[in-house]
CSV table of C-alpha atoms in Angstrom, one decimal:
chain,number,residue,atom,x,y,z
A,1,MET,CA,29.1,89.8,169.8
A,2,ILE,CA,26.2,88.6,171.8
A,3,ARG,CA,25.3,88.6,175.3
A,4,LEU,CA,22.9,86.7,177.5
A,5,VAL,CA,20.2,88.8,179.7
A,6,ALA,CA,18.8,86.7,182.4
A,7,THR,CA,15.4,88.0,184.0
A,8,CYS,CA,13.9,86.6,187.3
A,9,ASN,CA,11.6,88.1,189.9
A,10,GLU,CA,12.0,91.4,188.2
A,11,ARG,CA,15.8,91.2,188.3
A,12,THR,CA,17.8,91.6,185.2
A,13,ILE,CA,21.5,90.3,184.9
A,14,SER,CA,23.6,90.8,181.8
A,15,PHE,CA,26.5,88.5,180.7
A,16,PRO,CA,28.4,89.6,177.6
A,17,LEU,CA,30.0,86.9,175.8
A,18,THR,CA,33.3,88.6,174.7
A,19,GLU,CA,35.8,87.4,172.1
A,20,ASP,CA,38.3,86.1,174.6
A,21,LEU,CA,35.9,83.6,176.1
A,22,ILE,CA,35.7,80.0,175.0
A,23,GLU,CA,33.4,78.6,177.8
A,24,VAL,CA,31.2,79.7,180.4
A,25,THR,CA,29.2,77.7,182.8
A,26,ALA,CA,26.2,78.7,184.5
A,27,GLY,CA,24.4,77.7,187.8
A,28,SER,CA,23.6,78.3,191.4
A,29,LEU,CA,27.1,78.2,192.5
A,30,PRO,CA,29.0,81.6,192.7
A,31,GLU,CA,32.1,80.3,191.0
A,32,ASN,CA,30.0,79.8,187.8
A,33,GLY,CA,30.7,82.7,185.3
A,34,ILE,CA,26.9,83.1,184.9
A,35,TYR,CA,25.8,83.0,188.7
A,36,LEU,CA,22.0,82.3,189.0
A,37,PRO,CA,21.0,81.9,192.4
A,38,TYR,CA,17.3,81.3,191.7
A,39,LYS,CA,14.8,78.3,192.1
A,40,GLY,CA,15.0,75.4,189.9
A,41,ILE,CA,18.6,76.1,188.9
A,42,SER,CA,21.1,73.3,189.3
A,43,ARG,CA,24.8,74.0,190.9
A,44,ARG,CA,26.2,73.6,187.5
A,45,HIS,CA,23.2,73.9,185.1
A,46,PHE,CA,24.4,74.5,181.7
A,47,SER,CA,27.4,76.0,179.7
A,48,VAL,CA,27.9,78.2,176.7
A,49,ILE,CA,30.5,77.0,174.5
A,50,LYS,CA,32.1,78.8,171.4
A,51,ASN,CA,33.1,76.9,168.4
A,52,GLY,CA,34.8,79.0,165.6
A,53,GLN,CA,32.5,82.0,165.5
A,54,ASN,CA,29.5,80.3,166.7
A,55,TRP,CA,28.0,79.8,170.2
A,56,PHE,CA,26.4,76.8,171.5
A,57,VAL,CA,24.2,76.2,174.7
A,58,GLN,CA,24.9,72.7,176.4
A,59,ASP,CA,23.0,71.1,179.3
A,60,LEU,CA,25.4,69.9,182.1
A,61,GLY,CA,22.9,67.1,183.4
A,62,SER,CA,20.8,69.4,185.2
A,63,THR,CA,17.9,68.3,187.2
A,64,ASN,CA,15.0,70.4,185.5
A,65,GLY,CA,16.8,70.5,182.2
A,66,THR,CA,17.5,73.3,179.7
A,67,SER,CA,15.0,74.5,177.0
A,68,LEU,CA,15.9,76.6,173.8
A,69,ASN,CA,12.6,78.4,172.3
A,70,GLY,CA,10.5,76.0,174.1
A,71,LYS,CA,12.3,72.7,173.3
A,72,ASN,CA,14.3,70.6,175.8
A,73,ILE,CA,17.9,70.5,174.3
A,74,THR,CA,21.2,68.7,175.2
A,75,LYS,CA,23.3,70.9,173.0
A,76,ALA,CA,22.2,73.5,170.3
A,77,PRO,CA,23.6,76.7,168.4
A,78,LEU,CA,22.6,80.2,169.9
A,79,HIS,CA,21.3,82.9,167.8
A,80,PRO,CA,20.4,86.7,168.6
A,81,GLY,CA,16.4,86.5,169.7
A,82,ASP,CA,16.6,83.0,171.2
A,83,LEU,CA,15.1,82.2,174.5
A,84,ILE,CA,16.7,79.9,176.9
A,85,GLN,CA,14.6,78.8,180.0
A,86,VAL,CA,16.2,77.1,183.2
A,87,GLY,CA,14.2,76.9,186.1
A,88,ALA,CA,12.5,80.2,187.2
A,89,VAL,CA,14.8,82.0,185.0
A,90,THR,CA,14.4,83.3,181.2
A,91,ILE,CA,17.6,84.2,179.2
A,92,ARG,CA,17.5,86.2,176.1
A,93,VAL,CA,20.2,86.1,173.5
A,94,GLU,CA,21.0,89.6,172.2
A,95,ALA,CA,23.3,91.2,169.7
A,96,THR,CA,25.5,94.0,171.4
A,97,SER,CA,26.7,97.2,169.9
A,98,GLU,CA,27.9,100.5,171.1
A,99,GLU,CA,25.1,102.2,169.4
A,100,LEU,CA,22.4,99.7,171.0
A,101,HIS,CA,23.2,100.9,174.6
A,102,GLN,CA,23.9,104.7,173.7
A,103,ILE,CA,21.7,107.3,175.7
A,104,ASP,CA,22.1,111.2,175.6
A,105,PHE,CA,20.5,113.2,178.2
A,106,PRO,CA,20.1,116.9,177.8
A,107,ALA,CA,22.6,119.0,179.9
A,108,GLY,CA,20.9,120.3,182.8
A,109,GLY,CA,17.0,120.5,183.7
A,110,SER,CA,14.9,117.8,185.5
A,111,ARG,CA,14.3,114.4,184.0
A,112,ASP,CA,10.8,112.8,184.4
A,113,THR,CA,11.3,109.2,185.6
A,114,SER,CA,7.8,108.0,184.8
A,115,LYS,CA,8.3,108.5,181.2
A,116,THR,CA,11.8,106.7,181.1
A,117,ASP,CA,12.2,103.5,179.1
A,118,LYS,CA,12.6,100.9,181.8
A,119,TYR,CA,14.5,98.7,179.4
A,120,GLY,CA,16.9,101.1,178.0
A,121,GLU,CA,20.6,100.9,179.3
A,122,ILE,CA,23.5,103.1,180.1
A,123,PRO,CA,26.9,101.3,179.8
A,124,PHE,CA,29.7,102.0,182.1
A,125,ARG,CA,32.4,103.8,180.2
A,126,ALA,CA,34.3,106.8,180.8
A,127,GLU,CA,33.1,110.1,179.1
A,128,GLU,CA,35.5,112.2,177.3
A,129,ILE,CA,35.5,115.5,179.4
A,130,PRO,CA,35.6,118.7,177.0
A,131,TYR,CA,38.5,120.4,179.0
A,132,SER,CA,42.3,120.5,179.2
A,133,PHE,CA,44.2,121.7,182.4
A,134,PRO,CA,47.8,120.1,182.1
A,135,ASN,CA,48.8,121.8,185.3
A,136,LEU,CA,46.2,120.1,187.3
A,137,VAL,CA,47.0,116.8,188.9
A,138,LEU,CA,44.1,115.0,190.6
A,139,PRO,CA,44.1,112.8,193.5
A,140,ALA,CA,43.8,109.2,192.6
A,141,ASP,CA,40.1,109.1,193.6
A,142,MET,CA,38.9,112.2,192.3
A,143,ILE,CA,36.4,112.4,189.2
A,144,ILE,CA,35.7,115.5,187.4
A,145,GLY,CA,32.4,116.6,185.9
A,146,LYS,CA,31.7,118.9,183.1
A,147,SER,CA,29.6,122.0,184.6
A,148,ALA,CA,30.5,125.1,183.2
A,149,VAL,CA,30.9,126.7,186.9
A,150,MET,CA,33.3,124.0,187.7
A,151,MET,CA,35.2,124.3,184.6
A,152,GLU,CA,35.8,128.0,185.5
A,153,ILE,CA,37.0,127.0,188.8
A,154,TYR,CA,39.6,124.6,187.4
A,155,ARG,CA,40.6,127.2,185.1
A,156,LYS,CA,41.3,129.8,187.8
A,157,LEU,CA,42.8,127.2,190.0
A,158,GLN,CA,45.3,126.4,187.4
A,159,SER,CA,46.8,129.8,187.0
A,160,ILE,CA,47.7,130.1,190.7
A,161,VAL,CA,48.4,126.6,191.9
A,162,ASP,CA,52.3,127.3,191.8
A,163,SER,CA,51.7,130.6,193.7
A,164,ASP,CA,51.8,130.8,197.5
A,165,LEU,CA,48.2,132.6,197.5
A,166,ASN,CA,46.1,131.5,200.4
A,167,ILE,CA,42.9,130.0,199.0
A,168,LEU,CA,39.4,129.8,200.8
A,169,PHE,CA,36.7,127.3,199.5
A,170,VAL,CA,33.1,128.1,200.5
A,171,GLY,CA,30.4,125.4,199.9
A,172,GLU,CA,28.2,123.2,201.6
A,173,THR,CA,29.5,120.1,203.5
A,174,GLY,CA,30.3,117.4,201.0
A,175,THR,CA,30.7,119.4,197.9
A,176,GLY,CA,34.4,118.3,197.4
A,177,LYS,CA,36.3,121.1,199.0
A,178,ASP,CA,38.8,118.8,200.2
A,179,PHE,CA,39.3,117.1,196.8
A,180,LEU,CA,40.0,120.6,195.5
A,181,ALA,CA,42.5,121.3,198.1
A,182,ARG,CA,44.4,118.1,197.4
A,183,MET,CA,44.3,118.8,193.9
A,184,VAL,CA,45.8,122.3,194.4
A,185,HIS,CA,48.5,120.6,196.6
A,186,LEU,CA,49.4,117.9,194.1
A,187,SER,CA,49.5,120.3,191.2
A,188,SER,CA,51.9,123.0,193.1
A,189,LYS,CA,55.5,122.8,193.2
A,190,ARG,CA,55.7,122.0,196.9
A,191,SER,CA,57.0,118.6,197.7
A,192,GLY,CA,56.1,118.6,201.3
A,193,PRO,CA,53.2,116.8,202.9
A,194,PHE,CA,49.5,117.7,202.6
A,195,VAL,CA,48.1,118.0,206.3
A,196,PRO,CA,44.2,118.3,206.5
A,197,VAL,CA,43.0,119.6,209.9
A,198,ASN,CA,39.4,119.2,210.9
A,199,CYS,CA,39.2,122.2,213.2
A,200,ALA,CA,35.6,121.3,214.5
A,201,ALA,CA,37.0,117.9,215.8
A,202,ILE,CA,39.6,119.2,218.1
A,203,PRO,CA,38.7,119.9,222.0
A,204,SER,CA,39.1,123.5,222.6
A,205,GLU,CA,41.7,122.8,225.5
A,206,LEU,CA,43.9,121.0,223.1
A,207,VAL,CA,43.6,123.3,219.9
A,208,GLU,CA,47.0,125.2,220.8
A,209,SER,CA,49.2,122.1,221.5
A,210,GLU,CA,47.8,120.5,218.4
A,211,MET,CA,48.1,123.2,216.3
A,212,PHE,CA,51.5,124.4,217.6
A,213,GLY,CA,52.9,121.5,219.2
A,214,ILE,CA,54.4,121.1,222.7
A,215,GLY,CA,57.8,122.2,223.9
A,216,GLU,CA,60.6,119.7,225.7
A,217,LYS,CA,59.7,119.2,229.4
A,218,VAL,CA,56.8,121.4,229.5
A,219,ALA,CA,55.2,119.1,232.1
A,220,THR,CA,55.6,115.6,234.0
A,221,ASN,CA,54.9,112.7,231.5
A,222,VAL,CA,54.3,115.1,228.6
A,223,ARG,CA,56.5,114.5,225.5
A,224,GLN,CA,57.7,117.0,223.1
A,225,ARG,CA,55.3,116.8,220.1
A,226,LYS,CA,55.1,118.6,216.8
A,227,GLY,CA,51.9,120.4,215.8
A,228,LYS,CA,49.9,120.2,212.8
A,229,ILE,CA,51.4,123.7,211.2
A,230,ALA,CA,55.2,122.3,211.7
A,231,ALA,CA,53.9,118.9,210.2
A,232,ALA,CA,53.1,120.7,207.0
A,233,GLU,CA,56.7,122.1,206.5
A,234,GLY,CA,57.3,122.3,202.8
A,235,GLY,CA,53.8,121.4,202.0
A,236,THR,CA,50.1,122.5,202.3
A,237,LEU,CA,48.0,122.8,205.4
A,238,LEU,CA,44.3,122.4,205.0
A,239,LEU,CA,42.2,124.1,207.9
A,240,ASP,CA,38.6,123.0,207.7
A,241,GLU,CA,36.0,124.9,209.5
A,242,LEU,CA,38.5,127.3,211.2
A,243,SER,CA,35.8,129.1,212.7
A,244,ALA,CA,35.4,126.4,215.1
A,245,PHE,CA,38.4,127.4,217.0
A,246,PRO,CA,38.2,129.8,219.9
A,247,TYR,CA,38.2,133.5,219.1
A,248,GLY,CA,41.3,134.1,220.8
A,249,LEU,CA,43.4,131.4,219.4
A,250,GLN,CA,42.4,132.7,216.0
A,251,ALA,CA,44.7,135.8,216.7
A,252,LYS,CA,47.8,133.2,217.2
A,253,ILE,CA,46.8,131.5,213.9
A,254,LEU,CA,46.8,134.7,212.0
A,255,ARG,CA,50.2,135.7,213.6
A,256,ALA,CA,51.7,132.2,212.5
A,257,ILE,CA,50.1,132.8,209.0
A,258,GLU,CA,51.8,136.4,208.7
A,259,GLU,CA,55.1,135.8,210.3
A,260,LYS,CA,55.6,132.3,209.1
A,261,MET,CA,56.8,131.6,212.7
A,262,ILE,CA,55.2,129.4,215.6
A,263,HIS,CA,55.8,129.3,219.3
A,264,PRO,CA,55.2,125.6,220.7
A,265,VAL,CA,53.4,125.4,224.0
A,266,GLY,CA,56.0,126.1,226.7
A,267,GLU,CA,58.6,127.2,224.3
A,268,THR,CA,59.9,130.7,224.4
A,269,ARG,CA,61.8,130.5,221.2
A,270,ALA,CA,60.1,130.9,217.7
A,271,ILE,CA,60.3,128.1,215.1
A,272,PRO,CA,60.1,129.3,211.4
A,273,VAL,CA,57.5,127.4,209.4
A,274,ASP,CA,57.2,127.2,205.5
A,275,PHE,CA,53.6,126.0,204.4
A,276,ARG,CA,50.9,127.0,201.8
A,277,LEU,CA,47.5,127.6,203.7
A,278,ILE,CA,44.2,126.4,202.3
A,279,SER,CA,40.8,126.8,204.4
A,280,ALA,CA,37.5,125.7,203.9
A,281,THR,CA,34.1,126.3,205.3
A,282,ASN,CA,30.4,125.4,204.8
A,283,GLU,CA,29.2,128.4,206.1
A,284,ASP,CA,29.1,132.1,204.6
A,285,PRO,CA,32.1,133.9,205.9
A,286,LYS,CA,30.3,137.2,206.2
A,287,ASP,CA,27.8,135.4,208.7
A,288,LEU,CA,30.7,134.0,210.6
A,289,ILE,CA,32.2,137.5,211.0
A,290,ARG,CA,29.0,139.0,212.1
A,291,THR,CA,28.4,136.5,214.7
A,292,GLY,CA,31.9,136.8,216.0
A,293,ARG,CA,33.0,133.3,215.2
A,294,LEU,CA,35.5,134.3,212.6
A,295,ARG,CA,37.9,137.3,213.1
A,296,GLN,CA,37.6,139.7,210.1
A,297,ASP,CA,41.4,140.1,209.9
A,298,LEU,CA,42.0,136.5,209.9
A,299,TYR,CA,39.3,136.0,206.9
A,300,HIS,CA,41.1,138.6,204.9
A,301,ARG,CA,44.3,136.8,205.4
A,302,LEU,CA,42.9,133.4,204.7
A,303,ALA,CA,40.9,134.5,201.6
A,304,ALA,CA,43.6,136.0,199.3
A,305,VAL,CA,41.3,133.8,196.6
A,306,GLU,CA,37.9,132.8,197.5
A,307,PHE,CA,36.1,130.2,195.6
A,308,TYR,CA,32.4,129.0,196.0
A,309,ILE,CA,31.9,125.4,195.2
A,310,PRO,CA,28.1,125.0,194.5
A,311,PRO,CA,26.2,121.9,195.6
A,312,LEU,CA,25.4,119.1,193.3
A,313,ARG,CA,21.8,120.1,193.0
A,314,GLU,CA,22.9,123.3,191.0
A,315,ARG,CA,25.0,121.3,188.8
A,316,LYS,CA,23.5,118.4,187.3
A,317,GLU,CA,25.6,118.1,184.2
A,318,ASP,CA,28.3,116.8,186.6
A,319,LEU,CA,26.0,114.1,188.0
A,320,GLU,CA,25.5,112.7,184.3
A,321,VAL,CA,29.6,111.9,184.4
A,322,LEU,CA,30.1,111.4,188.0
A,323,ILE,CA,27.3,108.5,188.4
A,324,PRO,CA,28.6,106.2,185.8
A,325,ALA,CA,32.2,106.7,186.5
A,326,ILE,CA,31.7,106.3,190.4
A,327,LEU,CA,29.6,103.1,189.9
A,328,LYS,CA,32.3,101.8,187.7
A,329,SER,CA,35.0,102.7,190.2
A,330,ILE,CA,33.2,101.3,193.3
A,331,ALA,CA,32.4,97.9,191.2
A,332,GLU,CA,36.1,97.6,190.3
A,333,LYS,CA,37.2,98.1,194.0
A,334,GLU,CA,34.8,95.5,195.0
A,335,ASN,CA,35.7,93.0,192.3
A,336,LYS,CA,32.0,93.0,191.0
A,337,ARG,CA,31.2,93.0,187.4
A,338,LEU,CA,28.4,95.4,186.4
A,339,ALA,CA,26.7,95.1,183.1
A,340,ALA,CA,24.8,98.6,182.8
A,341,MET,CA,22.2,100.7,184.7
A,342,SER,CA,18.5,101.3,183.4
A,343,LYS,CA,17.5,104.7,182.1
A,344,ARG,CA,15.0,105.0,184.9
A,345,LEU,CA,17.7,104.6,187.6
A,346,PHE,CA,19.9,107.0,185.9
A,347,ALA,CA,17.1,109.4,185.7
A,348,LEU,CA,16.0,108.7,189.2
A,349,LEU,CA,19.7,109.4,190.6
A,350,LEU,CA,19.9,112.6,188.4
A,351,ASN,CA,16.7,114.0,189.9
A,352,TYR,CA,17.6,113.8,193.6
A,353,SER,CA,18.7,116.7,195.4
A,354,TYR,CA,21.7,115.3,197.3
A,355,PRO,CA,21.6,117.5,200.5
A,356,GLY,CA,24.9,115.7,201.4
A,357,ASN,CA,26.5,116.2,198.2
A,358,LEU,CA,29.4,114.3,196.9
A,359,ARG,CA,29.5,112.5,200.3
A,360,GLU,CA,25.8,111.2,200.0
A,361,LEU,CA,26.2,110.4,196.3
A,362,MET,CA,29.2,108.2,197.0
A,363,ASN,CA,27.3,106.3,199.9
A,364,ILE,CA,24.2,105.7,197.9
A,365,LEU,CA,26.2,104.4,194.7
A,366,LYS,CA,28.2,102.1,197.2
A,367,ALA,CA,24.9,100.9,198.5
A,368,ILE,CA,23.6,100.2,195.0
A,369,VAL,CA,26.7,98.2,194.0
A,370,ALA,CA,26.6,96.4,197.5
A,371,PHE,CA,23.0,95.1,196.7
A,372,ALA,CA,23.7,94.3,193.1
A,373,TYR,CA,24.5,90.8,191.7
A,374,SER,CA,27.6,90.5,189.8
A,375,GLY,CA,26.6,90.8,186.1
A,376,GLU,CA,23.2,92.8,187.1
A,377,ILE,CA,21.7,95.7,185.1
A,378,LEU,CA,21.2,98.0,188.0
A,379,ASP,CA,17.6,99.1,188.5
A,380,ILE,CA,15.5,101.1,190.8
A,381,HIS,CA,15.1,98.1,193.1
A,382,LEU,CA,18.5,98.7,194.4
A,383,VAL,CA,18.2,102.3,195.7
A,384,PRO,CA,17.9,103.6,199.1
A,385,GLU,CA,14.1,104.2,200.0
A,386,LYS,CA,14.8,108.0,200.7
A,387,LEU,CA,15.2,108.4,196.9
A,388,LEU,CA,11.7,107.5,196.1
A,389,GLY,CA,10.3,110.9,196.5
A,390,GLY,CA,13.4,112.3,194.3
A,391,LYS,CA,14.4,114.7,197.1
A,392,GLY,CA,16.3,115.0,200.1
A,393,GLY,CA,15.7,113.7,203.5
A,394,GLY,CA,14.1,117.1,204.8
A,395,GLU,CA,11.0,116.6,202.4
A,396,ILE,CA,8.7,115.7,205.2
A,397,SER,CA,9.8,118.5,207.5
A,398,ASP,CA,9.6,121.1,204.7
A,399,PHE,CA,6.2,120.0,203.8
A,400,VAL,CA,4.7,120.1,207.2
A,401,GLU,CA,6.6,123.7,207.9
A,402,SER,CA,4.9,125.1,204.8
A,403,ARG,CA,1.5,124.0,205.9
A,404,LEU,CA,2.0,125.4,209.5
A,405,GLN,CA,3.2,128.9,207.9
A,406,GLU,CA,-0.1,128.9,205.9
A,407,GLY,CA,-2.0,129.0,209.1
A,408,ASP,CA,-4.3,126.5,210.8
A,409,LEU,CA,-4.4,123.1,209.0
A,410,ASP,CA,-6.6,119.9,209.1
A,411,LEU,CA,-4.3,117.5,210.3
A,412,ARG,CA,-6.2,114.5,208.8
A,413,ASP,CA,-6.4,116.5,205.4
A,414,THR,CA,-2.6,117.0,205.6
A,415,VAL,CA,-1.6,113.4,206.3
A,416,ASP,CA,-3.8,112.2,203.5
A,417,GLU,CA,-2.2,114.9,201.1
A,418,PHE,CA,1.3,113.6,202.0
A,419,THR,CA,0.4,110.1,201.6
A,420,ARG,CA,-1.3,110.7,198.4
A,421,ASN,CA,1.7,112.0,197.0
A,422,PHE,CA,4.0,109.3,198.1
A,423,VAL,CA,1.7,106.6,196.6
A,424,VAL,CA,1.2,108.4,193.4
A,425,ARG,CA,5.2,108.7,193.3
A,426,ALA,CA,5.6,105.0,194.0
A,427,LEU,CA,3.0,104.0,191.5
A,428,LYS,CA,4.8,106.2,188.8
A,429,LEU,CA,7.9,104.8,189.5
A,430,HIS,CA,6.6,100.9,189.2
A,431,GLY,CA,4.8,101.7,185.8
A,432,GLY,CA,1.4,101.4,187.8
A,433,ASN,CA,2.3,98.0,189.1
A,434,VAL,CA,0.3,97.9,192.6
A,435,PRO,CA,2.3,95.0,194.2
A,436,LYS,CA,5.7,96.5,193.3
A,437,ALA,CA,4.7,99.9,194.7
A,438,ALA,CA,3.3,98.1,197.9
A,439,SER,CA,6.4,96.4,198.2
A,440,GLN,CA,8.4,99.7,198.0
A,441,LEU,CA,6.0,101.4,200.4
A,442,LYS,CA,6.3,98.5,203.0
A,443,VAL,CA,2.5,97.7,202.8
A,444,THR,CA,0.4,94.9,201.6
A,445,THR,CA,-1.0,94.8,198.2
A,446,PHE,CA,-4.6,94.7,199.7
A,447,GLY,CA,-3.7,97.6,202.0
A,448,LEU,CA,-2.5,99.9,199.3
A,449,ARG,CA,-5.5,99.3,197.1
A,450,LYS,CA,-7.9,100.1,200.2
A,451,MET,CA,-5.6,103.3,200.5
A,452,MET,CA,-5.8,104.1,197.0
A,453,LYS,CA,-9.8,103.8,196.9
A,454,ARG,CA,-10.0,106.0,200.2
A,455,LEU,CA,-7.6,108.6,198.8
A,456,GLY,CA,-9.3,108.6,195.3
A,457,ILE,CA,-6.0,107.2,193.4
A,458,SER,CA,-6.7,105.4,190.2
A,459,LYS,CA,-4.0,103.4,188.2
C-alpha cells in the first residue's frame, strides 16, 4: 500500500491509498478526498486512479498544472519516492507498513522533546492492555491505561463490585474518580440508576430538600419531590465532595446511611431506601476532619474501602495509552480522519504535568483535533500555548515564589532569567528555527533576534 504525504507551510497531511479505493480527487474544495486548501490549488486539481495493482496521477485541467518529479504531466504512473508538485504543495509518494510507523517509548520517565525525530510518526491504533478483569464493565467513554498502580486498583475493585461496601475515592480534581464510580455501578449486581451528586454545587439552604426530598403539602405552591437518595433506589449514589455539606446536615446523611431510611422535609414518616454509596473527594480526609469540614464518624462510614487515585503526572505509562486512544475517539466523534501524530508531539504531551488531570488532557486533545485538518499528521503547531514549557499553568507563580523565598531579588535579572528559559525552550521545540520560535512566542523575528542577542542566546 502507498500513501500521499502533502507538505505546505510546515503543515503535513497524510492520505493513505487503501485497497478499497478506486479513485480519489484532490483540490481546494472540502468535498475532495484529498483536501488541499492552499495557494495555487484548483478546486478539482488532480485525481489518483487505481488500475489493477498500479496507481496513476491525472491532472483535471487545473489552472497551474500538475508536475511529477519536476515534469508537467497529464497522466502518469506513481511509485514510492515520487514527488508531485501542485501549486505551493509538495506531495511525497511513500510505501507504508506497520513497521514503518512503529515507535516504542520506555515506560515512565521524562522524554526530551528536543531530541525527538520530527518526522517519525505514531499511528492511531488500540494498544493491547496487559490485564484481564472480566468482572469489570467499563462506561462507554472510559479508556483504561496500563500503570501498575491503576492495575492494582482495578484488581481490588473487581473483588468488591458485587458487595455493598461503601467506597471512598480520594484524588485530585479530574483524576477520573467519577469514571471509577460508574464502573463500579455498571459492574455490580444493582439494576437501579446511577445518581451522581456534586455536593459543592447545591446551595446550603437547599441541601436537605435536594437530598431527602419534600413531602406533600409542605407549603403553598411547593410540590412533592423525590430527593437524590430516594432517586438512587436499587442503584448507586455518588456523593462528590460531601464535605461541602453543612456540618449539621452530615449527621442526617450518616443516619440515612446507617438506617437505610430517610425523612423527606415536612414528613414525619420514614421511607426505606436501598442504595450503594460511593463518595469522592479531592482533599485529604484527615485534613477535612481536622478542620471540622467532615465528621469523623461519617468518614468511617463512607470509607469502608478507600482508594487513592494518583494524578496523571505520577502515572506517565497511562498517558502512552490514553493519548492515542483519546485522539482516535475524538476524531471519530468529530468525523475527522487523522493520519498519525509526530513523535515530538507525543513526547511533548507526555512531558506535560496536567494539573487538571484527565479533564485537562481531554480538553487539550479536543483542541488539537479541532485545529487539525482531516488527514493531517498532528504536530506541535496544534498544541495550546501553555504546553510550550512542558509544565502546568502555575509555572510562572512557582518561579516567582521560589525567587522571593530566597530573599531579595533583582526584578530585571529575574525577568531576564524567566524570559531566557522560555526563549531557549521555544528554540529547542522548533529545532533552532528563529521565525517559528518567534511565531510561537508572539513576537517578530527581528524582535526575537534582538532579545537573543541581549540575553546571550545563540542558536
